[in-house]
CSV table of C-alpha atoms and ligand atoms in Angstrom, one decimal:
chain,number,residue,atom,x,y,z
A,1,MET,CA,9.2,-0.9,-30.2
A,2,SER,CA,9.8,-1.9,-26.6
A,3,ASN,CA,10.3,-5.0,-24.6
A,4,ARG,CA,10.8,-3.3,-21.3
A,5,SER,CA,9.0,-0.8,-19.1
A,6,ILE,CA,9.4,2.8,-20.2
A,7,GLU,CA,11.6,5.0,-18.0
A,8,LEU,CA,9.5,7.9,-16.8
A,9,ASP,CA,11.4,11.2,-17.1
A,10,ASP,CA,9.7,14.3,-15.7
A,11,ARG,CA,8.0,15.1,-19.0
A,12,VAL,CA,6.5,11.6,-19.5
A,13,HIS,CA,5.4,11.5,-15.9
A,14,ARG,CA,3.7,14.9,-16.3
A,15,TYR,CA,1.9,13.6,-19.3
A,16,LEU,CA,0.8,10.4,-17.5
A,17,ILE,CA,-0.6,12.6,-14.7
A,18,ASP,CA,-2.3,15.0,-17.2
A,19,VAL,CA,-4.1,12.4,-19.2
A,20,SER,CA,-5.0,9.9,-16.5
A,21,LEU,CA,-5.1,11.2,-12.9
A,22,ARG,CA,-8.6,11.5,-11.6
A,23,GLU,CA,-7.9,12.7,-8.1
A,24,ASP,CA,-10.8,14.3,-6.3
A,25,ALA,CA,-10.5,17.6,-4.4
A,26,LEU,CA,-10.3,16.0,-1.0
A,27,ALA,CA,-7.6,13.5,-1.9
A,28,ARG,CA,-5.6,16.3,-3.4
A,29,GLU,CA,-6.1,18.4,-0.3
A,30,LEU,CA,-4.8,15.5,1.8
A,31,ARG,CA,-1.8,15.1,-0.4
A,32,GLU,CA,-1.0,18.9,-0.2
A,33,GLU,CA,-1.3,18.8,3.6
A,34,THR,CA,0.9,15.8,3.8
A,35,ALA,CA,3.5,17.5,1.5
A,36,ARG,CA,4.0,20.1,4.2
A,37,MET,CA,5.0,17.4,6.7
A,38,PRO,CA,8.6,16.2,7.3
A,39,ASP,CA,7.9,12.6,6.3
A,40,HIS,CA,5.8,13.4,3.3
A,41,ASN,CA,7.7,11.1,1.0
A,42,MET,CA,6.1,8.1,2.8
A,43,GLN,CA,2.9,8.7,1.0
A,44,ILE,CA,2.2,6.7,-2.2
A,45,ALA,CA,2.1,8.4,-5.5
A,46,PRO,CA,-1.4,9.5,-6.6
A,47,GLU,CA,-1.3,7.4,-9.8
A,48,GLN,CA,-0.5,4.4,-7.6
A,49,GLY,CA,-3.5,5.2,-5.4
A,50,GLN,CA,-5.7,5.3,-8.4
A,51,PHE,CA,-4.3,2.0,-9.6
A,52,MET,CA,-5.0,0.3,-6.3
A,53,ALA,CA,-8.5,1.7,-6.2
A,54,LEU,CA,-9.0,0.2,-9.7
A,55,LEU,CA,-7.6,-3.2,-8.5
A,56,VAL,CA,-10.0,-3.2,-5.5
A,57,LYS,CA,-12.9,-2.7,-7.8
A,58,ALA,CA,-11.6,-5.1,-10.4
A,59,ILE,CA,-11.5,-8.0,-7.9
A,60,GLY,CA,-14.7,-7.0,-6.3
A,61,ALA,CA,-13.0,-6.5,-2.9
A,62,VAL,CA,-15.3,-5.9,0.1
A,63,ARG,CA,-12.9,-6.7,3.0
A,64,CYS,CA,-9.5,-5.1,2.9
A,65,ILE,CA,-6.5,-4.6,5.2
A,66,GLU,CA,-3.9,-1.9,5.2
A,67,VAL,CA,-0.6,-2.2,7.0
A,68,GLY,CA,0.8,1.3,7.3
A,69,VAL,CA,-1.7,4.2,7.2
A,70,PHE,CA,0.4,7.3,7.7
A,71,THR,CA,-1.9,10.3,6.9
A,72,GLY,CA,-4.4,8.1,5.1
A,73,TYR,CA,-3.9,8.7,1.4
A,74,SER,CA,-3.9,5.1,0.3
A,75,SER,CA,-6.6,4.1,2.8
A,76,LEU,CA,-8.8,7.0,1.7
A,77,LEU,CA,-8.6,5.8,-1.9
A,78,VAL,CA,-9.1,2.1,-1.1
A,79,ALA,CA,-12.0,2.8,1.2
A,80,SER,CA,-13.7,5.0,-1.4
A,81,ALA,CA,-13.4,2.2,-3.9
A,82,LEU,CA,-15.3,-0.2,-1.7
A,83,PRO,CA,-19.0,-0.9,-2.2
A,84,ALA,CA,-21.6,-0.2,0.5
A,85,GLY,CA,-20.9,-2.5,3.4
A,86,GLY,CA,-17.2,-2.7,2.6
A,87,ARG,CA,-14.6,-2.7,5.3
A,88,LEU,CA,-11.0,-1.7,5.6
A,89,VAL,CA,-8.9,-2.7,8.7
A,90,ALA,CA,-6.2,0.0,8.9
A,91,CYS,CA,-3.1,-0.8,11.0
A,92,ASP,CA,-0.6,1.7,12.3
A,93,ILE,CA,1.3,2.6,15.5
A,94,SER,CA,1.1,6.3,15.2
A,95,ASP,CA,-1.8,8.2,16.7
A,96,ALA,CA,-0.3,11.5,15.4
A,97,TYR,CA,-0.2,10.4,11.8
A,98,THR,CA,-3.5,8.7,11.8
A,99,ARG,CA,-5.2,11.7,13.4
A,100,VAL,CA,-4.8,13.4,10.0
A,101,ALA,CA,-6.1,10.3,8.3
A,102,ARG,CA,-9.2,10.1,10.5
A,103,ARG,CA,-10.0,13.8,9.7
A,104,TYR,CA,-10.0,13.0,6.0
A,105,TRP,CA,-11.9,9.7,6.3
A,106,GLN,CA,-14.6,11.6,8.1
A,107,GLN,CA,-14.8,14.4,5.5
A,108,ALA,CA,-15.0,11.8,2.7
A,109,GLY,CA,-17.7,10.0,4.6
A,110,VAL,CA,-15.8,6.7,4.6
A,111,ASP,CA,-14.9,6.6,8.3
A,112,ASP,CA,-17.7,4.2,9.0
A,113,ARG,CA,-16.1,1.6,6.8
A,114,ILE,CA,-12.6,2.0,8.2
A,115,GLU,CA,-11.6,0.3,11.4
A,116,LEU,CA,-8.3,1.8,12.7
A,117,ARG,CA,-6.3,-0.5,14.9
A,118,LEU,CA,-3.4,1.3,16.6
A,119,GLY,CA,-0.6,-1.0,17.7
A,120,PRO,CA,2.2,-3.1,16.2
A,121,ALA,CA,0.8,-4.4,12.9
A,122,ALA,CA,2.2,-7.9,13.4
A,123,GLU,CA,0.0,-8.2,16.6
A,124,THR,CA,-3.0,-6.8,14.8
A,125,LEU,CA,-2.7,-9.3,11.9
A,126,ASP,CA,-2.4,-12.1,14.4
A,127,ALA,CA,-5.5,-10.8,16.2
A,128,LEU,CA,-7.5,-10.7,13.0
A,129,ARG,CA,-6.6,-14.4,12.5
A,130,ALA,CA,-7.5,-15.2,16.1
A,131,GLU,CA,-10.8,-13.5,15.5
A,132,GLY,CA,-11.6,-16.0,12.7
A,133,GLY,CA,-10.5,-13.8,9.8
A,134,GLU,CA,-8.4,-16.4,8.0
A,135,GLY,CA,-9.2,-16.5,4.3
A,136,SER,CA,-11.9,-13.9,4.7
A,137,TYR,CA,-10.2,-10.8,3.2
A,138,ASP,CA,-10.0,-9.8,-0.5
A,139,PHE,CA,-7.2,-7.3,-0.5
A,140,ALA,CA,-4.2,-6.5,1.7
A,141,PHE,CA,-1.8,-3.6,1.2
A,142,ILE,CA,1.6,-3.8,3.0
A,143,ASP,CA,3.4,-0.4,3.5
A,144,ALA,CA,4.8,-0.2,7.0
A,145,ASP,CA,8.3,-0.9,8.5
A,146,LYS,CA,10.3,-2.8,5.8
A,147,SER,CA,12.2,-5.1,8.2
A,148,SER,CA,8.8,-6.8,9.1
A,149,TYR,CA,7.7,-7.2,5.5
A,150,ASP,CA,8.1,-10.9,5.4
A,151,ARG,CA,6.0,-11.3,8.6
A,152,TYR,CA,3.3,-9.0,7.2
A,153,TYR,CA,3.3,-10.9,3.9
A,154,GLU,CA,2.9,-14.3,5.6
A,155,ALA,CA,0.2,-13.0,7.9
A,156,SER,CA,-1.7,-11.3,5.1
A,157,LEU,CA,-1.5,-14.3,2.8
A,158,ARG,CA,-3.3,-16.3,5.5
A,159,LEU,CA,-6.0,-13.6,5.9
A,160,VAL,CA,-6.8,-13.2,2.2
A,161,ARG,CA,-9.0,-15.7,0.3
A,162,ALA,CA,-7.9,-17.7,-2.7
A,163,GLY,CA,-8.1,-15.2,-5.6
A,164,GLY,CA,-7.4,-12.3,-3.2
A,165,LEU,CA,-4.5,-9.9,-3.6
A,166,VAL,CA,-1.6,-9.0,-1.3
A,167,ALA,CA,0.0,-5.8,-2.6
A,168,ILE,CA,3.4,-4.9,-1.3
A,169,ASP,CA,4.8,-1.4,-1.6
A,170,ASN,CA,8.3,-0.1,-2.2
A,171,THR,CA,9.7,-3.4,-3.6
A,172,LEU,CA,12.1,-1.5,-5.9
A,173,TRP,CA,13.2,0.7,-2.9
A,174,HIS,CA,14.5,3.6,-4.9
A,175,GLY,CA,16.5,1.2,-6.9
A,176,THR,CA,18.8,0.2,-4.0
A,177,VAL,CA,17.6,-3.4,-4.2
A,178,ALA,CA,19.6,-3.7,-7.4
A,179,ASP,CA,22.7,-1.9,-6.1
A,180,PRO,CA,25.1,-4.5,-4.6
A,181,THR,CA,27.0,-1.8,-2.7
A,182,VAL,CA,23.8,-1.1,-0.6
A,183,ASP,CA,23.4,-3.5,2.4
A,184,ASP,CA,21.3,-1.9,5.0
A,185,VAL,CA,18.6,-3.7,7.0
A,186,ASP,CA,15.6,-2.4,5.0
A,187,THR,CA,17.2,-3.1,1.6
A,188,ARG,CA,18.1,-6.6,2.7
A,189,ALA,CA,14.6,-7.3,3.9
A,190,ILE,CA,13.0,-6.2,0.7
A,191,ARG,CA,15.5,-8.1,-1.4
A,192,ALA,CA,15.0,-11.2,0.6
A,193,LEU,CA,11.2,-11.0,0.2
A,194,ASN,CA,11.5,-10.3,-3.6
A,195,GLU,CA,13.7,-13.3,-4.0
A,196,LYS,CA,11.4,-15.5,-2.0
A,197,LEU,CA,8.3,-14.4,-3.9
A,198,LEU,CA,9.8,-15.4,-7.2
A,199,ASP,CA,9.6,-19.0,-6.2
A,200,ASP,CA,6.5,-18.8,-4.0
A,201,ALA,CA,4.1,-21.3,-5.6
A,202,ARG,CA,1.3,-20.1,-3.3
A,203,VAL,CA,0.8,-17.0,-5.4
A,204,ASP,CA,0.7,-15.6,-9.0
A,205,LEU,CA,3.2,-12.7,-9.1
A,206,SER,CA,3.8,-9.4,-10.8
A,207,LEU,CA,6.2,-6.6,-9.7
A,208,VAL,CA,4.6,-3.5,-11.2
A,209,PRO,CA,7.0,-0.6,-11.7
A,210,ILE,CA,4.6,2.1,-10.5
A,211,GLY,CA,5.6,4.4,-7.7
A,212,ASP,CA,8.5,2.8,-5.8
A,213,GLY,CA,7.6,-0.7,-7.1
A,214,LEU,CA,4.3,-2.4,-6.2
A,215,THR,CA,4.4,-6.2,-6.0
A,216,LEU,CA,1.1,-7.9,-6.6
A,217,CYS,CA,0.6,-11.5,-5.2
A,218,ARG,CA,-2.6,-13.3,-6.1
A,219,LYS,CA,-3.3,-16.1,-3.7
A,220,ARG,CA,-3.8,-19.4,-5.6
B,1,SAM,N1,0.3,3.9,3.0
B,1,SAM,C1,0.6,5.2,3.5
B,1,SAM,C2,0.3,6.2,2.4
B,1,SAM,O1,0.2,5.9,1.3
B,1,SAM,O2,0.1,7.4,2.8
B,1,SAM,C3,2.0,5.3,3.9
B,1,SAM,C4,2.5,4.5,5.0
B,1,SAM,S1,4.0,4.9,5.7
B,1,SAM,C5,5.2,4.5,4.4
B,1,SAM,C6,4.4,3.7,7.0
B,1,SAM,C7,3.5,3.8,8.2
B,1,SAM,O3,3.8,2.6,8.9
B,1,SAM,C8,3.7,4.9,9.1
B,1,SAM,O4,2.5,5.6,9.3
B,1,SAM,C9,4.2,4.3,10.5
B,1,SAM,O5,3.6,4.9,11.6
B,1,SAM,C10,3.6,2.9,10.3
B,1,SAM,N2,4.4,1.8,11.1
B,1,SAM,C11,5.7,1.7,11.3
B,1,SAM,N3,6.0,0.6,12.0
B,1,SAM,C12,4.8,0.0,12.3
B,1,SAM,C13,4.4,-1.1,13.0
B,1,SAM,N4,5.3,-1.9,13.6
B,1,SAM,N5,3.1,-1.5,13.0
B,1,SAM,C14,2.2,-0.7,12.4
B,1,SAM,N6,2.5,0.4,11.7
B,1,SAM,C15,3.8,0.8,11.7
B,2,CA,CA1,5.3,3.1,0.6
């Protein structure tokens, strides 16, 4: 009997992976390569990537945005879930990180559906709007610098269509959002956005306790 989400200890997490993860060899290789890099913990968990790919298919997404690419794990899975003719605009500021991503997109044969835009994501999102993209995207995933999360959320919400999804990563921020003794800039930004979303009548809302917390906002 349970009226709350299960706590995943190592054994239950292992079981979840064993009975549900369908990661292909290339995605696994990317995860293993990234694991050898210093900032490897920036990558989403594989079960979260699989969940996002399922979401993309479930809503029939064709046009997607990603804010924060890193070495490309989430973008690889989202792009692979798109139908022929699908498009993912991938935003990042790092040429070095995304060089790894581009290599894997190419190997997976999805590079032709991913448009990498290098530069501050806030500017890229503004540019997408200026190019007439308002209301034309189905799915946006926000996973870059946390202090700009509210800005990314507002910009993404304009860019997705009614019924589209804005997914925001790390909304449980290793649990620090619930710890009143923690008061750094990133934690404050995530807390503020979480509190704003609770009362945001523009969206349907669910904070899914997968990975480090994934908030789903469906535009009304
Ligand atoms: N979604 C990726 C994955 O699952 O592998 C992880 C993204 S990582 C947490 C955050 C990324 O945001 C980094 O690659 C970093 O270069 C990028 N970033 C940081 N500040 C940014 C900014 N102002 N504009 C665009 N990208 C930014
Ligand atoms: Ca993240």
